[in-house]
Coordinates of C-alpha atoms in Angstrom, one line a residue:
M1 CA -28.7 -12.4 -11.0
D2 CA -26.6 -13.5 -14.0
L3 CA -23.3 -12.0 -13.6
N4 CA -19.7 -13.3 -14.4
R5 CA -17.6 -15.0 -12.0
G6 CA -15.5 -12.0 -10.1
I7 CA -18.0 -9.5 -10.6
A8 CA -19.7 -7.9 -7.6
P9 CA -23.6 -8.6 -7.3
V10 CA -25.1 -5.0 -7.5
K11 CA -28.8 -4.9 -7.8
K12 CA -30.0 -4.6 -11.4
E13 CA -31.8 -1.2 -11.1
H14 CA -28.5 0.4 -10.4
I15 CA -26.4 -1.2 -13.2
I16 CA -25.8 0.7 -16.4
D17 CA -25.7 -0.9 -19.6
K18 CA -22.9 1.1 -21.3
R19 CA -24.3 0.3 -24.8
R20 CA -27.7 1.7 -23.9
G21 CA -26.9 4.2 -21.4
K22 CA -29.2 7.3 -21.2
E23 CA -27.8 10.5 -22.5
G24 CA -25.9 12.7 -19.9
E25 CA -26.0 9.6 -17.5
K26 CA -22.7 9.2 -15.6
A27 CA -21.6 5.2 -15.8
V28 CA -19.1 4.2 -13.0
S29 CA -16.8 1.5 -14.5
D30 CA -13.0 0.4 -14.5
D31 CA -13.0 0.6 -18.1
E32 CA -13.2 4.6 -17.9
T33 CA -9.9 6.2 -18.9
N34 CA -8.3 9.6 -17.7
E35 CA -9.0 11.1 -21.1
T36 CA -6.2 9.6 -22.9
K37 CA -6.0 7.1 -25.6
E38 CA -7.0 3.5 -24.7
E39 CA -3.6 1.6 -23.6
P40 CA -3.0 -2.0 -24.6
P41 CA -4.1 -4.8 -22.3
R42 CA -1.4 -5.5 -19.8
K43 CA -0.1 -9.0 -19.5
K44 CA -1.4 -11.0 -16.8
G45 CA 0.4 -11.1 -13.6
R46 CA 2.7 -8.1 -14.5
I47 CA 2.7 -4.6 -13.3
T48 CA 3.3 -1.8 -15.9
R49 CA 4.4 1.6 -14.9
V50 CA 3.1 4.6 -16.3
R51 CA 6.3 6.6 -18.2
G52 CA 6.6 10.0 -18.7
K53 CA 4.2 11.1 -15.7
K54 CA 5.3 12.1 -12.5
D55 CA 3.7 13.9 -9.4
K56 CA 5.2 17.4 -9.5
M57 CA 6.2 18.9 -6.3
V58 CA 4.1 22.3 -6.1
V59 CA 6.3 25.1 -4.6
E60 CA 5.7 28.7 -4.5
N61 CA 7.6 31.3 -6.7
T62 CA 8.8 33.3 -3.6
R63 CA 10.7 31.3 -0.9
L64 CA 9.8 33.3 2.1
C65 CA 12.1 33.4 5.4
L66 CA 10.4 31.2 8.1
K67 CA 11.2 34.1 10.8
T68 CA 9.7 36.5 8.3
S69 CA 6.6 34.4 7.8
M70 CA 6.0 34.3 11.4
G71 CA 6.4 38.2 11.7
L72 CA 9.7 38.1 13.2
V73 CA 12.9 39.8 12.1
C74 CA 15.6 37.6 10.5
E75 CA 19.0 38.3 12.0
T76 CA 21.0 35.7 10.0
E77 CA 23.2 37.5 7.2
S78 CA 23.8 34.7 5.2
C79 CA 20.0 33.7 5.0
K80 CA 19.1 32.8 1.5
F81 CA 15.4 33.4 1.6
D82 CA 13.2 36.5 0.7
H83 CA 12.6 38.8 3.4
D84 CA 10.1 41.4 1.9
L85 CA 6.7 40.4 3.2
D86 CA 4.8 43.0 1.5
A87 CA 5.9 41.7 -2.0
Y88 CA 5.2 38.0 -0.9
L89 CA 1.9 38.9 0.1
E90 CA 0.9 40.7 -3.2
T91 CA 2.0 37.5 -5.3
K92 CA 0.7 35.1 -2.8
E93 CA -2.1 32.9 -4.0
K94 CA -5.8 33.5 -2.8
D95 CA -7.0 31.9 0.3
L96 CA -8.7 28.5 0.1
G97 CA -11.0 29.5 3.0
D98 CA -11.8 31.2 6.1
K99 CA -11.0 28.3 8.6
C100 CA -7.5 27.4 9.7
V101 CA -7.5 24.0 11.5
N102 CA -3.8 24.7 12.8
F103 CA -5.1 27.9 14.4
E104 CA -8.3 26.5 15.8
N105 CA -6.7 23.6 17.4
F106 CA -3.3 25.0 18.5
G107 CA -4.2 28.6 19.1
K108 CA -1.6 29.6 16.5
C109 CA -0.5 28.6 12.8
R110 CA 3.1 27.6 12.6
F111 CA 2.9 28.6 9.0
G112 CA 2.1 32.2 9.6
Y113 CA 1.8 34.6 6.4
K114 CA 2.3 31.2 4.4
C115 CA -1.1 29.6 5.3
R116 CA -3.4 29.4 2.6
F117 CA -6.1 30.2 5.4
L118 CA -4.2 33.3 6.5
N119 CA -7.5 35.6 7.0
A120 CA -8.6 33.1 10.0
H121 CA -5.6 34.4 11.9
L122 CA -5.0 37.8 10.6
S123 CA -6.0 40.9 12.4
S124 CA -7.2 44.1 11.0
D125 CA -3.8 45.8 11.2
G126 CA -2.4 42.9 9.3
K127 CA -0.7 41.0 12.3
L128 CA -0.8 37.6 13.3
I129 CA -3.1 36.6 16.0
V130 CA -2.1 34.2 18.7
N131 CA -4.6 32.6 21.2
E132 CA -2.4 32.5 24.2
D133 CA -5.2 30.6 26.4
R134 CA -5.3 27.8 23.6
V135 CA -1.5 27.8 23.3
S136 CA -1.1 27.2 27.0
L137 CA -3.7 24.6 27.2
I138 CA -2.1 22.7 24.1
N139 CA 1.3 22.8 25.7
A140 CA -0.1 21.5 29.1
I141 CA -1.7 18.6 27.5
N142 CA 1.0 17.8 25.1
T143 CA -1.0 16.9 21.9
E144 CA 1.7 17.3 19.5
E145 CA 2.7 14.6 17.3
K146 CA 5.7 12.4 18.7
N147 CA 9.0 10.9 17.3
I148 CA 10.3 13.7 15.7
I149 CA 14.1 13.7 15.3
N150 CA 16.1 16.2 16.9
M151 CA 18.8 18.3 15.1
E152 CA 21.7 17.0 17.3
T153 CA 20.9 13.3 16.6
Q154 CA 20.3 14.0 12.9
K155 CA 23.7 15.7 12.7
K156 CA 25.3 12.7 14.4
L157 CA 23.7 10.4 12.0
R158 CA 24.8 12.1 9.0
K159 CA 28.2 12.7 10.0
N160 CA 28.4 9.0 10.9
V161 CA 29.4 9.4 14.6
Y162 CA 26.4 8.2 16.4
Q163 CA 27.2 5.4 19.1
F164 CA 26.0 2.0 18.9
P165 CA 27.5 0.2 21.9
K166 CA 25.0 -2.6 22.2
S167 CA 25.0 -3.3 18.5
D168 CA 29.0 -3.2 18.2
A169 CA 29.2 -5.5 21.1
Y170 CA 26.6 -8.0 19.5
M171 CA 28.5 -7.8 16.1
V172 CA 32.0 -8.7 17.7
E173 CA 30.1 -11.7 19.3
I174 CA 28.5 -12.6 16.1
E175 CA 31.7 -12.5 14.2
R176 CA 33.6 -14.5 16.9
E177 CA 30.7 -17.1 16.8
V178 CA 30.9 -17.3 13.1
S179 CA 34.8 -17.5 13.0
R180 CA 34.7 -20.3 15.8
Q181 CA 32.2 -22.2 14.0
L182 CA 34.3 -22.0 10.6
E183 CA 37.5 -22.9 12.4
M184 CA 35.7 -26.0 14.0
E185 CA 34.5 -26.9 10.5
R186 CA 38.0 -26.6 9.1
K187 CA 39.6 -28.9 11.7
N188 CA 36.9 -31.4 11.1
K189 CA 37.5 -31.5 7.5
L190 CA 41.4 -31.6 7.8
E191 CA 40.9 -34.4 10.5
K192 CA 38.8 -36.5 8.1
L193 CA 41.4 -35.8 5.3
Q194 CA 44.2 -36.8 7.1
S195 CA 42.5 -39.7 8.4
N196 CA 41.7 -40.7 4.7
Q197 CA 45.3 -40.2 3.9
S198 CA 46.6 -42.3 6.7
E199 CA 44.5 -45.0 5.3
K200 CA 45.7 -44.5 1.7
D201 CA 49.4 -44.5 3.1
N202 CA 48.7 -48.1 4.9
Q203 CA 47.3 -49.2 1.7
N204 CA 50.2 -48.1 -0.4
V205 CA 52.9 -50.0 2.1
S206 CA 50.8 -53.1 1.6
E207 CA 51.2 -52.8 -2.0
V208 CA 54.9 -52.0 -1.6
I209 CA 55.2 -55.3 0.4
D210 CA 53.4 -57.4 -2.1
I211 CA 55.5 -56.1 -5.1
E212 CA 59.0 -56.1 -3.4
V213 CA 60.1 -58.6 -5.9
Q214 CA 59.9 -55.5 -8.6
P215 CA 63.3 -54.1 -8.9
N216 CA 62.1 -50.9 -10.6
I217 CA 60.4 -49.4 -7.8
S218 CA 61.9 -48.6 -4.7
S219 CA 60.0 -47.9 -1.1
Q220 CA 61.5 -44.5 -0.7
T221 CA 60.0 -43.3 -4.2
I222 CA 56.8 -44.5 -3.1
K223 CA 57.1 -42.8 0.4
D224 CA 58.4 -39.5 -1.4
E225 CA 55.2 -39.5 -3.9
S226 CA 52.9 -40.3 -1.0
E227 CA 54.5 -37.3 0.9
E228 CA 54.1 -34.8 -2.0
T229 CA 50.4 -36.4 -2.5
K230 CA 49.6 -35.4 1.1
F231 CA 51.1 -31.9 1.1
D232 CA 49.4 -31.1 -2.2
I233 CA 46.1 -32.3 -0.9
E234 CA 46.7 -30.2 2.4
S235 CA 47.7 -27.2 0.8
D236 CA 44.8 -27.3 -1.5
R237 CA 42.3 -28.1 1.4
K238 CA 43.8 -25.1 3.4
E239 CA 43.2 -22.9 0.5
N240 CA 39.5 -24.0 0.3
V241 CA 38.9 -23.6 3.9
E242 CA 40.3 -20.1 4.2
S243 CA 38.4 -19.2 1.1
T244 CA 35.1 -20.6 2.8
I245 CA 35.9 -18.6 6.0
T246 CA 36.3 -15.3 4.1
D247 CA 33.3 -16.0 1.7
S248 CA 30.8 -17.0 4.6
V249 CA 32.0 -13.8 6.7
T250 CA 31.4 -11.5 3.5
V251 CA 27.9 -12.9 3.1
N252 CA 27.2 -12.3 6.6
N253 CA 28.2 -8.6 6.2
F254 CA 31.4 -9.2 8.5
T255 CA 34.9 -8.6 7.4
T256 CA 37.2 -11.3 8.6
S257 CA 40.8 -12.0 7.8
T258 CA 42.8 -15.0 8.6
T259 CA 46.0 -12.9 9.5
S260 CA 47.0 -12.0 13.0
T261 CA 46.7 -8.3 12.4
T262 CA 42.6 -8.9 12.1
S263 CA 42.7 -11.1 15.3
N264 CA 44.4 -8.2 17.2
N265 CA 41.9 -5.7 15.8
L266 CA 39.2 -7.9 16.7
L267 CA 40.5 -8.0 20.2
D268 CA 40.8 -4.4 20.3
A269 CA 37.2 -3.9 19.2
D270 CA 35.9 -6.3 21.7
I271 CA 37.5 -4.3 24.5
E272 CA 36.4 -1.0 23.2
A273 CA 32.9 -2.4 22.8
S274 CA 32.6 -3.7 26.3
V275 CA 33.9 -0.2 27.8
H276 CA 30.9 1.6 26.1
T277 CA 28.5 -1.3 26.5
P278 CA 25.9 -0.9 29.3
D279 CA 25.1 -3.4 31.8
I280 CA 23.6 -6.8 31.2
P281 CA 20.7 -6.3 28.8
L282 CA 17.1 -6.7 29.7
R283 CA 15.7 -10.4 30.0
S284 CA 12.8 -11.2 27.8
C285 CA 10.6 -11.4 31.2
E286 CA 11.7 -8.0 31.7
K287 CA 10.9 -6.5 28.4
K288 CA 7.8 -4.3 27.8
K289 CA 4.8 -6.6 27.2
I290 CA 1.9 -6.5 24.8
S291 CA -1.3 -8.3 24.9
F292 CA -1.7 -8.8 21.0
K293 CA -4.5 -11.2 21.4
D294 CA -8.0 -10.5 19.7
K295 CA -6.8 -6.9 19.0
L296 CA -7.9 -5.2 15.9
Y297 CA -4.5 -4.6 14.3
L298 CA -4.3 -1.8 11.1
A299 CA -1.6 -3.3 9.0
P300 CA 1.4 -1.0 8.1
L301 CA 0.6 0.3 4.5
T302 CA 3.2 2.1 2.4
T303 CA 2.1 5.6 1.3
V304 CA -1.6 5.5 2.1
G305 CA -1.1 4.1 5.6
N306 CA 0.0 7.8 6.7
L307 CA -0.6 9.6 10.2
P308 CA -3.9 11.3 9.2
F309 CA -5.5 8.0 7.8
R310 CA -4.4 5.9 11.0
R311 CA -6.1 8.6 13.0
I312 CA -9.3 8.0 11.1
C313 CA -8.8 4.3 11.9
K314 CA -8.3 4.9 15.6
E315 CA -11.5 6.6 15.8
F316 CA -13.5 3.9 14.3
G317 CA -12.1 1.2 16.9
A318 CA -8.6 0.1 15.4
D319 CA -6.5 -1.2 18.6
I320 CA -3.1 -1.4 17.3
T321 CA -1.6 0.8 14.7
C322 CA 1.8 0.6 13.0
G323 CA 3.5 3.3 10.8
E324 CA 4.5 2.8 7.2
M325 CA 7.5 0.8 6.0
A326 CA 10.7 2.7 6.5
M327 CA 14.3 1.6 5.1
A328 CA 16.8 0.8 8.1
T329 CA 19.7 2.4 6.1
N330 CA 17.8 5.8 5.4
I331 CA 16.9 5.8 9.2
L332 CA 20.7 5.4 10.0
Q333 CA 21.4 8.1 7.5
G334 CA 19.3 10.5 9.2
Q335 CA 17.1 11.2 6.2
Q336 CA 14.1 13.5 7.2
S337 CA 11.6 11.6 4.7
E338 CA 12.4 8.5 6.4
W339 CA 11.8 9.7 9.8
A340 CA 8.5 11.4 9.1
L341 CA 7.3 7.8 8.7
L342 CA 8.0 7.1 12.2
K343 CA 5.8 10.1 13.6
R344 CA 3.1 8.8 16.1
H345 CA -0.1 10.8 17.1
V346 CA -1.1 10.7 20.8
S347 CA -4.2 8.8 20.0
E348 CA -2.3 5.9 18.9
D349 CA -2.0 4.2 22.3
I350 CA -0.5 1.0 21.0
F351 CA 1.8 1.8 18.2
G352 CA 4.9 0.3 16.3
V353 CA 7.1 1.2 13.4
Q354 CA 7.9 -1.1 10.6
I355 CA 11.3 -1.4 9.2
C356 CA 13.0 -3.0 6.1
G357 CA 16.5 -4.0 5.5
C358 CA 18.8 -6.7 4.0
K359 CA 21.9 -6.7 6.5
V360 CA 22.3 -7.8 10.1
Q361 CA 24.3 -4.7 11.3
H362 CA 21.8 -2.5 9.6
L363 CA 18.8 -3.7 11.1
V364 CA 20.2 -4.4 14.6
K365 CA 21.9 -0.7 14.7
C366 CA 18.5 0.7 13.6
A367 CA 16.8 -1.2 16.3
E368 CA 19.2 0.1 19.1
L369 CA 18.6 3.9 17.5
L370 CA 14.9 3.5 17.4
N371 CA 15.2 2.4 21.1
N372 CA 17.0 5.4 22.1
E373 CA 15.3 8.1 20.2
I374 CA 11.6 7.2 19.7
E375 CA 8.5 6.4 21.6
V376 CA 7.0 2.9 20.1
D377 CA 5.5 0.0 21.6
F378 CA 7.0 -2.6 19.2
V379 CA 9.2 -2.8 16.1
D380 CA 7.9 -4.8 13.1
V381 CA 10.4 -6.5 10.8
N382 CA 9.1 -6.5 7.0
L383 CA 9.6 -9.8 5.2
G384 CA 6.6 -9.6 3.0
C385 CA 7.4 -6.5 0.7
P386 CA 6.9 -7.9 -3.0
I387 CA 8.2 -4.8 -5.0
D388 CA 11.3 -5.5 -7.0
I389 CA 13.5 -2.5 -6.0
V390 CA 13.2 -3.8 -2.5
F391 CA 13.5 -7.5 -3.5
N392 CA 16.5 -7.3 -5.6
K393 CA 18.4 -5.5 -2.8
G394 CA 17.9 -8.7 -0.7
A395 CA 15.1 -7.3 1.6
G396 CA 11.4 -7.8 2.3
T397 CA 10.3 -11.4 0.8
A398 CA 13.9 -12.1 -0.3
L399 CA 15.1 -12.5 3.3
L400 CA 12.8 -15.7 3.4
K401 CA 15.3 -17.8 2.0
H402 CA 18.0 -16.8 4.5
D403 CA 17.0 -18.3 7.8
G404 CA 20.7 -18.0 9.0
K405 CA 20.8 -14.3 8.6
L406 CA 17.2 -13.9 10.1
G407 CA 18.3 -15.7 13.3
K408 CA 21.1 -13.1 13.7
I409 CA 18.7 -10.3 12.9
F410 CA 16.1 -11.0 15.4
R411 CA 18.4 -12.2 18.3
G412 CA 20.3 -9.0 17.6
M413 CA 17.2 -6.9 17.6
D414 CA 15.9 -8.5 20.8
K415 CA 18.9 -8.0 22.5
V416 CA 19.4 -4.0 21.9
M417 CA 15.6 -3.3 22.4
D418 CA 13.5 -2.8 25.4
F419 CA 10.4 -3.5 23.6
P420 CA 9.3 -6.5 21.5
V421 CA 10.1 -7.1 18.0
T422 CA 7.5 -8.5 15.6
V423 CA 7.4 -9.8 11.9
K424 CA 5.2 -9.7 9.0
L425 CA 5.8 -12.0 6.1
R426 CA 4.3 -13.9 3.1
T427 CA 3.9 -17.7 2.7
G428 CA 7.0 -17.5 0.2
I429 CA 8.6 -16.2 -2.8
Q430 CA 7.0 -18.5 -5.3
D431 CA 3.5 -20.2 -5.0
E432 CA 4.6 -23.7 -5.2
V433 CA 7.5 -23.4 -2.7
P434 CA 6.1 -22.1 0.5
L435 CA 8.6 -21.3 3.2
A436 CA 6.7 -19.6 6.2
H437 CA 6.0 -23.3 7.7
K438 CA 9.9 -23.9 8.0
L439 CA 10.6 -20.1 9.4
I440 CA 7.8 -19.4 11.9
P441 CA 8.4 -22.1 14.5
K442 CA 11.9 -20.9 14.6
F443 CA 11.0 -17.2 15.3
E444 CA 9.9 -18.1 19.1
N445 CA 13.5 -19.2 19.5
W446 CA 14.9 -15.9 17.8
G447 CA 12.9 -13.8 20.4
V448 CA 10.1 -12.8 18.0
A449 CA 7.1 -11.6 20.2
M450 CA 4.4 -11.9 17.4
A451 CA 4.1 -12.9 13.8
T452 CA 1.7 -12.1 11.2
L453 CA 1.6 -14.2 7.8
H454 CA -0.1 -12.8 4.6
G455 CA -1.7 -15.7 3.0
R456 CA -0.2 -15.0 -0.6
S457 CA 3.4 -15.4 -2.0
R458 CA 5.4 -12.9 -3.5
Q459 CA 4.6 -14.3 -7.2
Q460 CA 1.0 -13.8 -6.4
R461 CA 1.3 -10.2 -5.0
Y462 CA -2.7 -9.6 -4.7
T463 CA -4.1 -11.8 -7.3
K464 CA -6.3 -14.7 -6.5
L465 CA -7.6 -15.3 -2.9
A466 CA -5.5 -15.7 0.2
N467 CA -4.5 -19.3 1.3
W468 CA -6.3 -19.1 4.8
D469 CA -6.0 -23.0 5.0
Y470 CA -2.1 -22.7 4.8
I471 CA -2.3 -20.0 7.6
S472 CA -4.2 -22.6 9.6
N473 CA -1.7 -25.3 9.1
V474 CA 1.3 -22.9 10.1
S475 CA -0.6 -21.9 13.2
N476 CA -0.6 -25.5 14.3
K477 CA 3.2 -25.4 14.7
V478 CA 3.2 -22.2 16.9
K479 CA 3.5 -23.0 20.5
E480 CA 3.3 -20.0 22.7
M481 CA 4.1 -16.8 20.3
P482 CA 0.8 -14.8 19.3
F483 CA 0.1 -15.6 15.7
F484 CA -1.8 -13.4 13.4
G485 CA -3.4 -13.9 9.7
N486 CA -3.9 -11.4 7.0
G487 CA -5.7 -11.5 4.0
D488 CA -9.1 -10.6 2.1
V489 CA -11.0 -9.3 4.9
L490 CA -13.6 -6.8 4.1
G491 CA -16.3 -7.1 6.8
Y492 CA -17.1 -8.7 10.0
T493 CA -18.5 -11.7 8.4
D494 CA -14.9 -12.5 7.0
Y495 CA -13.2 -11.7 10.4
Y496 CA -15.1 -13.8 12.5
K497 CA -15.0 -16.8 9.9
H498 CA -11.4 -16.8 9.8
L499 CA -10.9 -16.0 13.6
E500 CA -13.1 -19.2 14.4
N501 CA -11.9 -21.7 11.7
H502 CA -8.3 -21.0 11.2
N503 CA -6.6 -21.1 14.6
V504 CA -5.3 -17.6 14.9
D505 CA -4.8 -15.1 17.8
G506 CA -6.0 -12.2 15.7
I507 CA -6.4 -10.6 12.1
M508 CA -4.3 -7.9 10.5
I509 CA -6.6 -5.8 8.5
A510 CA -5.0 -4.0 5.2
R511 CA -6.7 -3.2 2.3
G512 CA -10.2 -3.6 3.9
A513 CA -9.4 -0.6 6.0
L514 CA -8.4 1.5 2.9
I515 CA -11.5 0.6 0.9
K516 CA -13.7 1.3 4.2
P517 CA -12.0 2.6 7.4
W518 CA -15.3 1.9 9.2
I519 CA -14.6 -1.9 8.9
F520 CA -13.3 -1.9 12.8
D521 CA -16.8 -0.4 13.9
E522 CA -18.4 -3.1 11.9
I523 CA -16.3 -5.9 13.2
K524 CA -17.0 -4.6 17.0
S525 CA -20.8 -3.9 16.5
K526 CA -21.2 -7.2 14.1
R527 CA -23.1 -5.2 11.5
H528 CA -23.1 -4.2 7.9
Y529 CA -22.8 -0.5 8.1
D530 CA -24.7 0.9 4.9
I531 CA -23.0 4.3 5.3
S532 CA -24.3 7.5 3.4
S533 CA -22.5 9.5 1.0
K534 CA -22.8 12.4 3.2
E535 CA -21.1 10.4 6.1
R536 CA -18.3 9.2 3.8
F537 CA -17.7 13.0 2.7
E538 CA -17.4 14.0 6.3
I539 CA -14.7 11.3 6.7
L540 CA -12.8 12.8 3.8
E541 CA -13.1 16.5 5.5
K542 CA -11.7 15.0 8.6
F543 CA -8.7 13.5 6.9
C544 CA -8.1 16.8 5.2
N545 CA -8.2 18.6 8.6
Y546 CA -5.6 16.0 9.8
G547 CA -3.6 16.3 6.7
L548 CA -3.2 20.1 7.1
E549 CA -2.3 19.5 10.6
H550 CA 0.4 17.0 9.6
W551 CA 1.8 18.3 6.3
G552 CA 0.9 21.9 6.8
S553 CA -1.6 24.6 5.7
D554 CA 1.0 26.5 3.4
S555 CA 1.0 25.4 -0.5
I556 CA 3.2 22.6 -0.3
G557 CA 1.1 21.2 2.7
V558 CA -2.1 21.6 1.1
N559 CA -0.9 19.8 -2.1
K560 CA 0.6 16.9 -0.1
T561 CA -2.6 16.7 1.5
R562 CA -4.4 16.7 -1.8
R563 CA -1.9 14.1 -3.3
F564 CA -2.3 11.5 -0.3
L565 CA -6.2 12.0 -0.6
C566 CA -5.9 11.1 -4.2
E567 CA -3.9 8.2 -3.5
W568 CA -6.5 6.9 -1.0
F569 CA -9.2 7.2 -3.5
G570 CA -7.4 4.7 -5.5
F571 CA -9.0 2.1 -2.8
L572 CA -12.1 4.1 -1.6
H573 CA -13.8 4.1 -5.1
R574 CA -13.9 0.5 -4.9
Y575 CA -16.2 0.3 -2.1
I576 CA -19.8 -0.6 -3.1
P577 CA -22.6 0.7 -0.8
V578 CA -24.6 -2.1 1.3
G579 CA -27.7 -0.8 -0.4
L580 CA -26.8 -1.5 -3.7
L581 CA -25.6 -5.1 -3.2
E582 CA -27.8 -7.9 -4.0
V583 CA -25.8 -10.4 -2.0
L584 CA -23.7 -9.6 1.3
P585 CA -21.0 -8.9 1.9
Q586 CA -18.9 -7.6 -0.6
R587 CA -16.0 -9.6 -1.7
I588 CA -12.5 -7.8 -1.9
N589 CA -11.6 -9.1 -5.0
D590 CA -14.9 -8.7 -7.0
R591 CA -14.9 -6.1 -9.4
P592 CA -17.9 -3.7 -9.5
P593 CA -19.9 -3.3 -12.8
S594 CA -20.8 0.2 -14.2
F595 CA -23.4 1.3 -11.7
R596 CA -25.0 4.8 -10.5
G597 CA -25.1 5.6 -6.8
R598 CA -28.2 6.6 -5.0
D599 CA -27.0 10.2 -5.5
D600 CA -24.5 12.2 -7.4
L601 CA -22.1 12.4 -4.8
E602 CA -22.2 8.4 -4.2
T603 CA -21.8 8.2 -8.1
L604 CA -18.9 10.5 -7.9
M605 CA -17.1 8.8 -5.2
A606 CA -17.3 5.4 -6.9
S607 CA -15.5 6.7 -10.3
P608 CA -12.2 5.0 -11.1
N609 CA -11.3 8.2 -13.0
S610 CA -8.3 10.0 -11.3
N611 CA -9.7 13.4 -12.7
D612 CA -12.7 12.7 -10.8
W613 CA -10.5 12.3 -7.6
I614 CA -9.0 15.5 -8.2
K615 CA -12.6 17.0 -8.5
L616 CA -13.5 15.5 -5.1
S617 CA -10.2 16.9 -3.7
E618 CA -11.3 20.6 -4.9
M619 CA -14.7 20.3 -2.8
L620 CA -12.5 19.7 0.3
L621 CA -9.4 21.6 -0.4
G622 CA -10.2 24.3 -2.9
P623 CA -9.1 24.7 -6.6
A624 CA -6.0 22.5 -7.5
P625 CA -3.1 24.4 -9.0
D626 CA -2.7 24.3 -12.8
N627 CA 0.5 22.3 -12.8
F628 CA -1.0 19.8 -10.2
I629 CA -0.5 16.3 -11.9
F630 CA -1.6 12.9 -10.1
V631 CA -0.7 9.6 -11.4
P632 CA -1.9 6.7 -8.9
K633 CA 1.1 5.0 -7.3
H634 CA -0.9 1.9 -6.5
K635 CA -2.3 0.6 -9.6
S636 CA -3.7 -2.7 -8.1
N637 CA -3.8 -5.8 -9.9
S638 CA -5.9 -7.4 -7.3
Y639 CA -9.0 -8.2 -9.8
E640 CA -6.8 -10.3 -12.1
G641 CA -6.8 -14.2 -11.8

């Protein structure tokens, strides 16, 4: 079969020649457009953004009071929401179906009259139905989602009154350590300066003795000049040292002054911190232990690695799951949207959250907050995010060039948490300057329990292939810490090839799970699963049901589910069924040619046109609102290069 390099080897009978395609025949190609004018070609290696189009939040015209929506009487006089239930029901959009997943699973629907499947739990006299037996059972087995922030904690965070005793004590300790180190450097430099000046004075004295015959130059003049020179040098040096101390402390996000007032404040802070600090922190041998080796690890995935998707992957055999990347500063501010990324389903037996930040105190305080408020098995630090908005703030891959700051971050997080800290990183910032081989051996000394290396640099993004040879070289430098590799695994053959040949303890799976979430089942059963379009559609139905549970069955929740489903289609459409391939397995960076599936549904699922993704969502969630606009957030450049 004669195909260009980088093109997936689809069987000839399924390939459609676009120049001679039959009339009415649907061709699937990445060259299709979303009924817009053809855009100019993008520059290689550069990501362009679609301007002027944004996803619009679909909201109802009438904002019904929560208590009224549940059939209760609102007693709040200052309530700003509507309370006319009859008027709301007259203008409410038609139901999307006669089956409410929230009512069936939990015995009642928490959205009441606002539910888009209202008839499923509405009696003949217009009252909401509650299945008391089901509610009691659900409460007994506790199947609700975990890690929901309580109102009291959120208020403290927003008012900046939440206490961080362990973190505060650690920051004072670090500040003192930095001050001592800088003071020692200052003394050493001054001693060296004085030694050099002493040698210079001796040399000047010798010169004076040798030239005593010259009457115009007195020994007193030479002495005065020497004293002045010494004073000037010492004064300049003192200013430079003090400047160095201030600059170094500022870089490490501390505030240190050379005045006695600051010293007193430091002492007071140290005493106050010690009063509120609990007893001796847990030793490493007492911390919660997790066996990472040989576990199937679903990577933390921004936007598409949401809770409903993780539930799908758990059912297919994923052992370890991790939440989407959350910004440490937003968590510390109590932002509801960021805390939503930390939610955990009860089916996630080994679960971690990933945080991202650039400052020592932010990450350490965030770790202490998570340790106190949520239920997780580990916290992962993101050192691999390549996007500009994160990198330019000094977070993500930008931290790879600051090993001193990283040491303070990891040691601090290890001190304030009762569970392990892990890290995910890239090879480096630039292709030709790898950094991971210098950092990873240090991680063990800093208290890191496990490290995962993605075999690409920030500059590379997702283009070209992951450098597994480099991953293997780095793994040889690791002593006891579990070490995972990551990159380009789309089947069980890729998984076991890297596991056996590159000296890693396990492999983290990212895009491979997005393209085909059943990859975990393939790996465990060691087979290529030729899944039918009907089975794939059932997976999508399950995702939508989980989405309605998680985001809600009202208009806002339905359209959130629709939007995240369309985001997932940005990866799902890249899958090529096993029965259509001439050579197995499919490679993750191979672009599929224009082809037709074995049935219409399979063809539609392979479409790269986002309008077709909306059509598929309408088959699952009913008609999309007229004002629903979807622009893919993840426009991958993984086929380039």
